[in-house]
PDB file of C-alpha atoms in Angstrom:
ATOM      1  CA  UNK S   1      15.904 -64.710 -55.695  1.00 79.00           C
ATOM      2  CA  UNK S   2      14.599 -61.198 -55.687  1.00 88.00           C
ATOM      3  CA  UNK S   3      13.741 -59.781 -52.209  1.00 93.00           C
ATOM      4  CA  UNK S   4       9.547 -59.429 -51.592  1.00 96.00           C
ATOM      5  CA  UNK S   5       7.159 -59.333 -49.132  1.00 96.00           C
ATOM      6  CA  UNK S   6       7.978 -58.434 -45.659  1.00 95.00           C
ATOM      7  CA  UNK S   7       9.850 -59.918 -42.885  1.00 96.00           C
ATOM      8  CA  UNK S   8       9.885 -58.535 -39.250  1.00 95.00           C
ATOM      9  CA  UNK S   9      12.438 -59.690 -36.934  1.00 94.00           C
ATOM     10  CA  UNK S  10      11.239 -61.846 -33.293  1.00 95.00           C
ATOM     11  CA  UNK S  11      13.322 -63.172 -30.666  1.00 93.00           C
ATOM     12  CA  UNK S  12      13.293 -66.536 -31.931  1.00 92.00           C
ATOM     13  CA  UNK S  13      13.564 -65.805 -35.899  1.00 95.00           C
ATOM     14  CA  UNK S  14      12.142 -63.790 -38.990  1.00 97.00           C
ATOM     15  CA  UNK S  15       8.637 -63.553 -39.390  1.00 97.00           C
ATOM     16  CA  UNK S  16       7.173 -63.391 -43.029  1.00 97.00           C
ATOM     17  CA  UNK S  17       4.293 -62.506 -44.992  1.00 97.00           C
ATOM     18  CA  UNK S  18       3.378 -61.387 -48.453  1.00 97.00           C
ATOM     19  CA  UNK S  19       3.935 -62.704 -51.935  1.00 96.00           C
ATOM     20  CA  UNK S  20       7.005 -64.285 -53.968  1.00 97.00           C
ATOM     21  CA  UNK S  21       6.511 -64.781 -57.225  1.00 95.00           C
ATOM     22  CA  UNK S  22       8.279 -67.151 -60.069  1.00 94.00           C
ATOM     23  CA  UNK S  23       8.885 -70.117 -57.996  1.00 95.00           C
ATOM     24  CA  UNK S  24      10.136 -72.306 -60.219  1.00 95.00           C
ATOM     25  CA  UNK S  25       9.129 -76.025 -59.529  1.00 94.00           C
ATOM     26  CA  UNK S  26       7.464 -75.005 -56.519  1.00 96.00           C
ATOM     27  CA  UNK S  27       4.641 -77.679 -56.767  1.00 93.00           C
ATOM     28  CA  UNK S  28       7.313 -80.176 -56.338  1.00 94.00           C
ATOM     29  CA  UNK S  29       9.105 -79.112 -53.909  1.00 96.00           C
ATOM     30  CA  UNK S  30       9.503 -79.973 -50.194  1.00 97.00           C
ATOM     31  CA  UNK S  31      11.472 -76.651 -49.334  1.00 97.00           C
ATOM     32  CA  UNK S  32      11.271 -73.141 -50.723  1.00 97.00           C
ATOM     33  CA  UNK S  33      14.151 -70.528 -50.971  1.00 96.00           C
ATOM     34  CA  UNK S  34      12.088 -66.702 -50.085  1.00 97.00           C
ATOM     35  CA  UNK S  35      13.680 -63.302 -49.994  1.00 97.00           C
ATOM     36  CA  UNK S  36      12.874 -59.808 -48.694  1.00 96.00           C
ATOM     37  CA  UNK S  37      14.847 -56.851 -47.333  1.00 94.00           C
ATOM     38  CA  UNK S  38      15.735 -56.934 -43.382  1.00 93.00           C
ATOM     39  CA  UNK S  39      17.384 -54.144 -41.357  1.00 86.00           C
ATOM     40  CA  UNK S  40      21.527 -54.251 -40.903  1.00 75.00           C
ATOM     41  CA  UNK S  41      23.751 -51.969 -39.040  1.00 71.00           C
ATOM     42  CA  UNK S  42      23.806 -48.206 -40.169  1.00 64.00           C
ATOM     43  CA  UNK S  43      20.019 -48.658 -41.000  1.00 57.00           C
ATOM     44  CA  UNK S  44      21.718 -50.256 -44.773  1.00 69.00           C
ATOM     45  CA  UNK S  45      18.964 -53.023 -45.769  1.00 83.00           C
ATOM     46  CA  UNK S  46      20.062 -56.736 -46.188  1.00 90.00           C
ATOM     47  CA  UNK S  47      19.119 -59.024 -48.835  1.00 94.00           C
ATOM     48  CA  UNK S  48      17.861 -61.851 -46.753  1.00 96.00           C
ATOM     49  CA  UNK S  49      16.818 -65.594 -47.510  1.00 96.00           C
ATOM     50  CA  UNK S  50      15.000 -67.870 -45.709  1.00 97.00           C
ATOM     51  CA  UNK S  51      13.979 -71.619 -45.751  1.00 97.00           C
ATOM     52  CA  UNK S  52      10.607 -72.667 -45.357  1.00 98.00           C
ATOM     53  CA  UNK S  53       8.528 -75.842 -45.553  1.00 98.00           C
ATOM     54  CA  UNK S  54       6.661 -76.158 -48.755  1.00 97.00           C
ATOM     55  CA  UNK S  55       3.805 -77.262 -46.435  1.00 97.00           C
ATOM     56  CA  UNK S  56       3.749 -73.576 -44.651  1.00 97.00           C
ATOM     57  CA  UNK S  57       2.666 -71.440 -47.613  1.00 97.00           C
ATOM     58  CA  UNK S  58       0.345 -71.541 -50.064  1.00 97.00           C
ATOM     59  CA  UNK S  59       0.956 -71.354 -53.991  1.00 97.00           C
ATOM     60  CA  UNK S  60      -0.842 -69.813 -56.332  1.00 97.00           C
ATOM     61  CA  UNK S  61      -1.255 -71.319 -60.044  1.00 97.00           C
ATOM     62  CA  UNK S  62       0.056 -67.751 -61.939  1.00 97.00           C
ATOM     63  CA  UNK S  63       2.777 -69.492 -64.292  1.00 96.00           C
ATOM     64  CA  UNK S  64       1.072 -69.433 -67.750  1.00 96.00           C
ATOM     65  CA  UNK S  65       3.333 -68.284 -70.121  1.00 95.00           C
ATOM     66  CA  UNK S  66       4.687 -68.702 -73.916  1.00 95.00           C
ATOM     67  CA  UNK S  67       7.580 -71.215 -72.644  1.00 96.00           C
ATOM     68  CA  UNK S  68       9.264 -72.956 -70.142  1.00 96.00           C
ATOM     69  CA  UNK S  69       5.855 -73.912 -69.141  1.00 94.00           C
ATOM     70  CA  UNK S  70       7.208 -77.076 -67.164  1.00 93.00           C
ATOM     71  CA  UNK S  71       9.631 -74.822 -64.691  1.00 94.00           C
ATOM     72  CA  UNK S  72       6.004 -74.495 -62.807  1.00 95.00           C
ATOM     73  CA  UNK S  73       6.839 -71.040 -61.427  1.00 96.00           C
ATOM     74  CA  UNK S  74       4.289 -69.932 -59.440  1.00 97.00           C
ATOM     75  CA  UNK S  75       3.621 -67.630 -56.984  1.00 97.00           C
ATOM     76  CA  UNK S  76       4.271 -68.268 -53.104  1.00 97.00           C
ATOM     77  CA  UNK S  77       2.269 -66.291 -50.495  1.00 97.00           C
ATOM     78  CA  UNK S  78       3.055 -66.653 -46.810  1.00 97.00           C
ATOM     79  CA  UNK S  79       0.406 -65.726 -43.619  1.00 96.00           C
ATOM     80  CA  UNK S  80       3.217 -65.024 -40.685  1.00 96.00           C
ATOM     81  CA  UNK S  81       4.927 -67.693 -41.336  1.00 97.00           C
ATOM     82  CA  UNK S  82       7.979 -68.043 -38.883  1.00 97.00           C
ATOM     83  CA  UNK S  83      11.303 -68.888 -39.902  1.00 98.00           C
ATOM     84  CA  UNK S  84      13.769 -69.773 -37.499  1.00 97.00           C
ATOM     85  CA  UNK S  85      17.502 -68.285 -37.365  1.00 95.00           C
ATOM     86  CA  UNK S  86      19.519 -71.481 -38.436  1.00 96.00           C
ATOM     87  CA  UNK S  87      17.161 -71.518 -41.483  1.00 97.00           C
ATOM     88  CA  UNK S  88      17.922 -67.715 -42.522  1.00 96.00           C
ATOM     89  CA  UNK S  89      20.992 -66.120 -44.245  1.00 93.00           C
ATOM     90  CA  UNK S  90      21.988 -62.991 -46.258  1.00 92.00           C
ATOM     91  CA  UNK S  91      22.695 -63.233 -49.689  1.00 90.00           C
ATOM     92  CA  UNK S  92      25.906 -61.756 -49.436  1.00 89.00           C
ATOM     93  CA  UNK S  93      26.920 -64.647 -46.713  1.00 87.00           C
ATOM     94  CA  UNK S  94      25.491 -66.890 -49.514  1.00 82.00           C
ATOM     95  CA  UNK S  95      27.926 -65.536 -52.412  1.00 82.00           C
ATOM     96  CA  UNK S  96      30.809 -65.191 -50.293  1.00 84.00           C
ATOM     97  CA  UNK S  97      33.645 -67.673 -51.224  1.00 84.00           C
ATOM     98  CA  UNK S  98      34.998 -69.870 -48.397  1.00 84.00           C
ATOM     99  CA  UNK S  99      38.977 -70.040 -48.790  1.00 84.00           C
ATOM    100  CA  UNK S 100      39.962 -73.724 -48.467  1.00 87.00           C
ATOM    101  CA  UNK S 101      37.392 -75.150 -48.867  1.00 89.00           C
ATOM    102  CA  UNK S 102      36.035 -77.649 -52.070  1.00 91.00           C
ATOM    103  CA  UNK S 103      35.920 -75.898 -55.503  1.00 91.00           C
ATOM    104  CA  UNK S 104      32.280 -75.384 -55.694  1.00 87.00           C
ATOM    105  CA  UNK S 105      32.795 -73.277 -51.953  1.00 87.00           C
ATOM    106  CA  UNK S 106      35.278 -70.952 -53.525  1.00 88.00           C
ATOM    107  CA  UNK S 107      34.356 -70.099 -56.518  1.00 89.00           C
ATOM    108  CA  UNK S 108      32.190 -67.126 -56.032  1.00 88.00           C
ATOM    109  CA  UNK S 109      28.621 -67.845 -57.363  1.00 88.00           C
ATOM    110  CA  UNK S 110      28.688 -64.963 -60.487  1.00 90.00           C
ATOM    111  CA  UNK S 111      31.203 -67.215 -62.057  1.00 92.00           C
ATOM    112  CA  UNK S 112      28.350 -69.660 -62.723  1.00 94.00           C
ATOM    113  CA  UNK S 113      25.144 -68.017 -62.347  1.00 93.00           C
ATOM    114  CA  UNK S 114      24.467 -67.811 -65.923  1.00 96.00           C
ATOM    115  CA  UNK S 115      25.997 -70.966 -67.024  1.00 97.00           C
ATOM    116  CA  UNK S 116      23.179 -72.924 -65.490  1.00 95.00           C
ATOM    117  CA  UNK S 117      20.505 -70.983 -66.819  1.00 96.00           C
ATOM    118  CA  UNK S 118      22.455 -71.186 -70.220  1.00 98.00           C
ATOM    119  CA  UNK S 119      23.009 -74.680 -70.832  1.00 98.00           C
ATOM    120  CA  UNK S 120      19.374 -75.892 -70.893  1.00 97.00           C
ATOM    121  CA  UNK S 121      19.093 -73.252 -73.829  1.00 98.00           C
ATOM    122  CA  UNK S 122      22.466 -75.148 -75.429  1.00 98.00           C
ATOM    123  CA  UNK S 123      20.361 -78.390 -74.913  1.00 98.00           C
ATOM    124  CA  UNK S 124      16.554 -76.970 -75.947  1.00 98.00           C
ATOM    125  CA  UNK S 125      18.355 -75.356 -79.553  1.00 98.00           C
ATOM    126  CA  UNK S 126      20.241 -78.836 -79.906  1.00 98.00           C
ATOM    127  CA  UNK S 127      16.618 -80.320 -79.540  1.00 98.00           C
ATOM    128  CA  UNK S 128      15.240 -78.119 -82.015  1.00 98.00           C
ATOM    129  CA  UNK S 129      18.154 -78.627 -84.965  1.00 98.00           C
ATOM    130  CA  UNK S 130      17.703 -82.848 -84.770  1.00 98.00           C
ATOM    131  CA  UNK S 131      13.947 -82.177 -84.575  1.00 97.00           C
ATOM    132  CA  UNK S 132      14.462 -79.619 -87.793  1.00 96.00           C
ATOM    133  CA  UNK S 133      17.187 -82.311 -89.070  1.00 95.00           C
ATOM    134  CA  UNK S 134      15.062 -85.138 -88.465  1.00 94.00           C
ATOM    135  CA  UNK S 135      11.968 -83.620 -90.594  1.00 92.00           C
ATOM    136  CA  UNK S 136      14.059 -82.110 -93.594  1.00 90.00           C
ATOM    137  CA  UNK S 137      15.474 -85.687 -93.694  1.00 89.00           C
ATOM    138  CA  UNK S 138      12.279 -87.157 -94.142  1.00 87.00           C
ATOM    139  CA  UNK S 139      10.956 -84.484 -96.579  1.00 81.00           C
ATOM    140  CA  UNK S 140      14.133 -84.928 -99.196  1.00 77.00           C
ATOM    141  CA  UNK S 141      12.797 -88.397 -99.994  1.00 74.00           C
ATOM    142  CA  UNK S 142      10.321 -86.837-102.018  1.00 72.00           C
ATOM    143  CA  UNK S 143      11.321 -83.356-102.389  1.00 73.00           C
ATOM    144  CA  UNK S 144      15.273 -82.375-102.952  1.00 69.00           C
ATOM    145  CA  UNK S 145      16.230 -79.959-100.124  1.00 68.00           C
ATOM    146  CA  UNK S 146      16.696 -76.340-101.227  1.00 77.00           C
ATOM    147  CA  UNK S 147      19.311 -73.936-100.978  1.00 84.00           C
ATOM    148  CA  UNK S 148      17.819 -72.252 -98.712  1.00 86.00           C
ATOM    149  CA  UNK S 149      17.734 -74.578 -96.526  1.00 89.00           C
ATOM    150  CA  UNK S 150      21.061 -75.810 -96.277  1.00 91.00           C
ATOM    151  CA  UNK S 151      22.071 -72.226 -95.608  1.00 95.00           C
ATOM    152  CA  UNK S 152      19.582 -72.759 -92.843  1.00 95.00           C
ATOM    153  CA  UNK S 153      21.158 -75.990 -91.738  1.00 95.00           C
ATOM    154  CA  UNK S 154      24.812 -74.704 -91.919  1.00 96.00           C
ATOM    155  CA  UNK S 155      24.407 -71.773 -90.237  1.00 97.00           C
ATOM    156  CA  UNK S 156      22.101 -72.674 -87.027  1.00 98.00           C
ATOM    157  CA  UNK S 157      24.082 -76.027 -86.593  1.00 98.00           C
ATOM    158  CA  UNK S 158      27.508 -73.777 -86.768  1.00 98.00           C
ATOM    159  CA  UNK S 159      25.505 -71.209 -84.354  1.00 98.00           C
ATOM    160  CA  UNK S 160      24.685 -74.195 -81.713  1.00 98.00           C
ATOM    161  CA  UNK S 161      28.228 -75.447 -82.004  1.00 98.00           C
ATOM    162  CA  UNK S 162      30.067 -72.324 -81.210  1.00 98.00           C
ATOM    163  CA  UNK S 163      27.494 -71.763 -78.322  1.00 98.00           C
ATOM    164  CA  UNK S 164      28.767 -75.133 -76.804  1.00 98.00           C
ATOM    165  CA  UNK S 165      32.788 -74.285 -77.026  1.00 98.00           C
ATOM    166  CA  UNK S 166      31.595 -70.815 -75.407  1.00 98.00           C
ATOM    167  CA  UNK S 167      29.317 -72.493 -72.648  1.00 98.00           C
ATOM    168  CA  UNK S 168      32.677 -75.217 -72.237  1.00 98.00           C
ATOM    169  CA  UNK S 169      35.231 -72.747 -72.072  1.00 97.00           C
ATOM    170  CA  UNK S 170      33.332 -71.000 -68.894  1.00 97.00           C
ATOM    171  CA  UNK S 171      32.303 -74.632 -67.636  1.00 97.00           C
ATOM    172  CA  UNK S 172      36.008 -75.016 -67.553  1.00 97.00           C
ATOM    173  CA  UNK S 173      36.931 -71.671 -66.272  1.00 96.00           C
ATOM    174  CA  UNK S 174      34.965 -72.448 -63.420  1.00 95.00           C
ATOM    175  CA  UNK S 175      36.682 -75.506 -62.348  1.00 95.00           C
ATOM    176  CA  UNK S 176      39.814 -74.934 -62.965  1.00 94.00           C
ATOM    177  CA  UNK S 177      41.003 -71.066 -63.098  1.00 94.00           C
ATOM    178  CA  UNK S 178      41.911 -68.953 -61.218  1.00 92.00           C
ATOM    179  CA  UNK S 179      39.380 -66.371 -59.580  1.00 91.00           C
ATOM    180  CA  UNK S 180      39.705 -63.230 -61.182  1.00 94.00           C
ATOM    181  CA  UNK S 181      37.201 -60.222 -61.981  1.00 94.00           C
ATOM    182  CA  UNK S 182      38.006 -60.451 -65.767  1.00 96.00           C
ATOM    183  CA  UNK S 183      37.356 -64.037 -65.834  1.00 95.00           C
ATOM    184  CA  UNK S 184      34.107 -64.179 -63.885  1.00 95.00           C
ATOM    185  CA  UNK S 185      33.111 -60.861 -66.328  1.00 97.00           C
ATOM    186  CA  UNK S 186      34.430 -62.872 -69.065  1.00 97.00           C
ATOM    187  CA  UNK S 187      32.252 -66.385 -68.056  1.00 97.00           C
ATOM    188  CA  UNK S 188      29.022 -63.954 -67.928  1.00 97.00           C
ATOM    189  CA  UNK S 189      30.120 -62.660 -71.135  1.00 98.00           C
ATOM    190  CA  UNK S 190      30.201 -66.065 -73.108  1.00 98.00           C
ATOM    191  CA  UNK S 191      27.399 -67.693 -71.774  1.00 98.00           C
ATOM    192  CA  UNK S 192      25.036 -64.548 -72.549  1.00 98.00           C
ATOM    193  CA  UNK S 193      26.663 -64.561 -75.735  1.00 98.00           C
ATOM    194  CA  UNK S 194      26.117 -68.478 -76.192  1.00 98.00           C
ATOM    195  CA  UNK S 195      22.266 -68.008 -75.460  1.00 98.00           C
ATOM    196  CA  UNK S 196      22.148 -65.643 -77.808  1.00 98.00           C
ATOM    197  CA  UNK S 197      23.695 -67.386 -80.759  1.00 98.00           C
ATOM    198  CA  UNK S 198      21.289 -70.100 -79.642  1.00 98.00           C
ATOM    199  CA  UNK S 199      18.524 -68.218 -79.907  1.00 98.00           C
ATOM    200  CA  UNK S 200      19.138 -67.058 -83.301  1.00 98.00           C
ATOM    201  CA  UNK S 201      19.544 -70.599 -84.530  1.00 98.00           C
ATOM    202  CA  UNK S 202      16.221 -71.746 -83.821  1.00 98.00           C
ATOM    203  CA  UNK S 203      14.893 -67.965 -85.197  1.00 97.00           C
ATOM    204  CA  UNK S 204      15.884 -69.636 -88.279  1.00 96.00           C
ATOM    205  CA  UNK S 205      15.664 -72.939 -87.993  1.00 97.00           C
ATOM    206  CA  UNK S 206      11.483 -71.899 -87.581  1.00 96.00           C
ATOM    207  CA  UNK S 207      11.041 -69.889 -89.803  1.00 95.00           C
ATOM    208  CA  UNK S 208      12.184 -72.533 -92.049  1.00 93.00           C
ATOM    209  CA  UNK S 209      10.152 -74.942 -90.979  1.00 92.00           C
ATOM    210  CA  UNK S 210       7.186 -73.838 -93.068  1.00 86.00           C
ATOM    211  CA  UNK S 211       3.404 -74.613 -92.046  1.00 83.00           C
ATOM    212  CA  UNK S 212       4.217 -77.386 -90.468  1.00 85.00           C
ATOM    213  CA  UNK S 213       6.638 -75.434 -87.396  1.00 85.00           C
ATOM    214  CA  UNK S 214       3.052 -73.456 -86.825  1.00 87.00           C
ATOM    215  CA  UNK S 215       1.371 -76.018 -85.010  1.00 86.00           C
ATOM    216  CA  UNK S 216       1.686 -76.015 -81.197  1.00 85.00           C
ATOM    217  CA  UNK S 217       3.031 -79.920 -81.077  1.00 89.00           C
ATOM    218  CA  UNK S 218       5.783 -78.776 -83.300  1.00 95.00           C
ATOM    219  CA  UNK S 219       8.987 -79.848 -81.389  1.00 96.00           C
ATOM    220  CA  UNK S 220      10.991 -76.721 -83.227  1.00 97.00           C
ATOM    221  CA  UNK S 221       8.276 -74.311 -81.873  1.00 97.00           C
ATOM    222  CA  UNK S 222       8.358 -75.629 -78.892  1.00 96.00           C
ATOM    223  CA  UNK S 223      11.684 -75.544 -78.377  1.00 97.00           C
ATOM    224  CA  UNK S 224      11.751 -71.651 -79.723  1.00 97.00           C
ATOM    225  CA  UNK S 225       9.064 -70.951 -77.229  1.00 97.00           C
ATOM    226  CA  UNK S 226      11.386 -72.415 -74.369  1.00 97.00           C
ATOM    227  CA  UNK S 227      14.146 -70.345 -75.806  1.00 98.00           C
ATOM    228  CA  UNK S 228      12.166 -66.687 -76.419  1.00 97.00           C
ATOM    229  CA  UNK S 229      11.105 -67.158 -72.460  1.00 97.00           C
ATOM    230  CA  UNK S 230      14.437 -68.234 -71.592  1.00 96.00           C
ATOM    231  CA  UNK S 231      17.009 -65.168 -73.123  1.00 96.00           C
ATOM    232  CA  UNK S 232      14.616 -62.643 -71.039  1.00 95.00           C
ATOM    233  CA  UNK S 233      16.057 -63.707 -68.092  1.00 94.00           C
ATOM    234  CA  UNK S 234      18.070 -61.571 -66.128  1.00 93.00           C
ATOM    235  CA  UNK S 235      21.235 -63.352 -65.901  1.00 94.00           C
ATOM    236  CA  UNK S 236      21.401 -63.844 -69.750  1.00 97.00           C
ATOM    237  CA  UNK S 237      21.415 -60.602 -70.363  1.00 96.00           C
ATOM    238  CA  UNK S 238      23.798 -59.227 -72.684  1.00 97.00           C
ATOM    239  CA  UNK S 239      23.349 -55.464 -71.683  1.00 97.00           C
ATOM    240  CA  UNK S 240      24.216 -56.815 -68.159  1.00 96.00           C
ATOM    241  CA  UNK S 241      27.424 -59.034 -69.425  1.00 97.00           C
ATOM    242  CA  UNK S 242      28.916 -56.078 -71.162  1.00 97.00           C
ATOM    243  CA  UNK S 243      28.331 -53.495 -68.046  1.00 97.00           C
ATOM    244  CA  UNK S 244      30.714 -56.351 -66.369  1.00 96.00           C
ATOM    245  CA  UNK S 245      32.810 -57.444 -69.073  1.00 97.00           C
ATOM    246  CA  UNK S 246      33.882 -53.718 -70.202  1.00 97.00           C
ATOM    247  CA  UNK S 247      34.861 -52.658 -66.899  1.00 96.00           C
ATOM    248  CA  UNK S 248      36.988 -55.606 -65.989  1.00 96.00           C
ATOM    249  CA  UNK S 249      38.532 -55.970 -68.958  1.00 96.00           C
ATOM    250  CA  UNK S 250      39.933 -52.230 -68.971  1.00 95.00           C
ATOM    251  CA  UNK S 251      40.472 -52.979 -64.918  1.00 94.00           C
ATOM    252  CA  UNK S 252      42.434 -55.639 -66.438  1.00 91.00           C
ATOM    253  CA  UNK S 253      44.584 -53.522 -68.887  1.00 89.00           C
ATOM    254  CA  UNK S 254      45.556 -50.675 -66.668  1.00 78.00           C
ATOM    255  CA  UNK S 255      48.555 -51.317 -65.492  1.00 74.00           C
ATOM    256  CA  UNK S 256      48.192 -48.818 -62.491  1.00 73.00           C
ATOM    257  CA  UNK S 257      45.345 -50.816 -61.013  1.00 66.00           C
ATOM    258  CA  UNK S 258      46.050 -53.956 -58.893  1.00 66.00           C
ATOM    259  CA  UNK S 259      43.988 -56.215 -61.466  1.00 59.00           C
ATOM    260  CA  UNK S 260      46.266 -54.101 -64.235  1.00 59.00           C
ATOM    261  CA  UNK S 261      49.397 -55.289 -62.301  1.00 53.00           C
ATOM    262  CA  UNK S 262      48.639 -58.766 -61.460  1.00 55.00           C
ATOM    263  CA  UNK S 263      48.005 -59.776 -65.038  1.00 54.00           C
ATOM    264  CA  UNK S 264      51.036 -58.297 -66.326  1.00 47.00           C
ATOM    265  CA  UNK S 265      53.276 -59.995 -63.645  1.00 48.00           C
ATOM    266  CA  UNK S 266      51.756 -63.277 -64.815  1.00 47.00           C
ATOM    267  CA  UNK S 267      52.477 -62.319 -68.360  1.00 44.00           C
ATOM    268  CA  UNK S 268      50.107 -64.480 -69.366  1.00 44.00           C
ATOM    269  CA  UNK S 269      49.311 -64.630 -73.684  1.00 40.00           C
ATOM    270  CA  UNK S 270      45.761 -64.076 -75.200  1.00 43.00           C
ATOM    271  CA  UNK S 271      43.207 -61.657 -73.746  1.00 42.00           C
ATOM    272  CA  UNK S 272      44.418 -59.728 -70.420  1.00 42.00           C
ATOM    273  CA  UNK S 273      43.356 -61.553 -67.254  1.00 44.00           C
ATOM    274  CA  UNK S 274      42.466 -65.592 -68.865  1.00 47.00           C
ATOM    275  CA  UNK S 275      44.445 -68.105 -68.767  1.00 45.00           C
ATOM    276  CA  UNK S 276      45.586 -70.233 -71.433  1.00 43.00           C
ATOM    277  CA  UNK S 277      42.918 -72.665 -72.630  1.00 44.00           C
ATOM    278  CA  UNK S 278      43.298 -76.055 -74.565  1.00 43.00           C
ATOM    279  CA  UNK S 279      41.006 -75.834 -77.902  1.00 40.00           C
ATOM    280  CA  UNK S 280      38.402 -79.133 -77.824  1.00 41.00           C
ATOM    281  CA  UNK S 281      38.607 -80.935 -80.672  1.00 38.00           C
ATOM    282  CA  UNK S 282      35.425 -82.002 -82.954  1.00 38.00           C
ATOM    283  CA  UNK S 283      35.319 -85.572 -81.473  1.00 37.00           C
ATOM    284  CA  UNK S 284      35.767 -84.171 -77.690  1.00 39.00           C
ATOM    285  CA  UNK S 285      39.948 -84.361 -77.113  1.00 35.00           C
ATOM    286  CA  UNK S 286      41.938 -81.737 -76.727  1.00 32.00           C
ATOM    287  CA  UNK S 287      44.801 -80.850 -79.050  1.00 28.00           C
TER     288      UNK S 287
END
């Protein structure tokens, strides 16, 4: 939730006004999640959210794009709209992990930020190889399948596989690990990695789907187009994962930091700072 608009501070809450754009699934919503900059101590700005009605600001039909066209994110503009105290938070009280408390309170929110913008990649490219698998099935009846295309085949369906043990592994990192920097680096790590593997799968998998994958009712294309829009967002980003990964994995190394120290007194195997992990098995067990 980037910070916009403006929001000036009253004696009985935040007042706001301006525009938020990329709303996603705005137009269905009862509630909507805003952000701008307020004043904290030292004069240091705050990245602030607030809760508003759906029913108190207008939206704006601006969300016409090459994919993801059914996230419906729009743009939000608010007229002094006033938002009460109890409906207002930072973002830093937001991401802030609350010790004893349920797993999902604890684990601080970077850990799975880009796993949930990653998975409904994992599930658009699975989408696209049936719909790719489904139509080269169909065509071999009259036509033997090429070489080409069972390079195709092999390699985005191996592509889409290894993105799913990635996106797992940091599923599973996340509910069960322990809290580290390297770990939450490393989670960020796979799942922009995953997304990217993804996206090259379907790369191929359209441009081998001849004439036909031009048409706009093509379920490959459309699934590519919901992909292309999809790795450009910011949490995906693999520039991004490797400012965090690199960092925290050298952290992680050095013995004469406290990251450095704590992993070697664990004297754990396999990369410095994660934990041992079971390896799924094809059919889903663990062995």
């Amino acid at each position: 939730m980037p910070p916009s608009g403006e929001a000036n501070a009253e004696s009985d809450g935040w007042r706001l006004a301006g525009h938020w754009g990329f709303a996603s699934g705005v137009d269905h919503a009862d509630w909507v999640l805003l952000a701008s900059r307020t004043p904290g101590r030292n004069d240091l700005e705050r990245h602030r959210l607030f809760a508003v009605p759906r029913h108190e600001v207008t939206v704006t039909d601006t969300w016409h794009t090459l994919g993801m066209r059914g996230t419906g994110s729009n743009t939000v503009e608010a007229h002094g709209v006033l938002v009460p105290r109890h409906r207002t938070c930072t973002l830093a009280d937001l991401l802030r992990p609350r010790p004893g408390s349920a797993r999902c309170h604890t684990v601080p929110y970077p850990m799975v930020a880009a796993l949930m913008f990653a998975l409904p990649v994992l599930g658009a490219a699975h989408g696209a190889l049936d719909a790719w698998t489904r139509a080269a099935t169909s065509q071999q009846r009259t036509t033997p399948p090429s070489a080409s295309h069972a390079l195709t085949l092999t390699r985005a369906s191996a592509r889409i596989r290894a993105a799913g043990l990635l996106l797992g592994e940091v599923a599973d990192r996340a509910d069960h690990a322990p809290v580290t920097p390297l770990l939450v680096a490393e989670g960020q790590r796979d799942a922009a990695v995953a997304v990217e593997l993804c996206s090259e799968a379907v790369d191929q998998l359209l441009r081998a789907s001849g004439t036909r994958g031009r048409a706009e009712g093509d379920p490959v294309q459309r699934h590519w187009r919901d992909i292309t829009t999809a790795v450009a967002h910011a949490a995906l980003s693999v520039d991004a994962a490797a400012n965090a990964y690199t960092p925290a994995l050298f952290a992680s190394a050095d013995p004469s930091t406290d990251a450095g120290s704590a992993a070697a007194s664990r004297g754990r195997a396999g990369s410095p700072g994660r934990p041992a992990m079971t390896a799924p098995h094809a059919e889903g067990h663990t062995v």
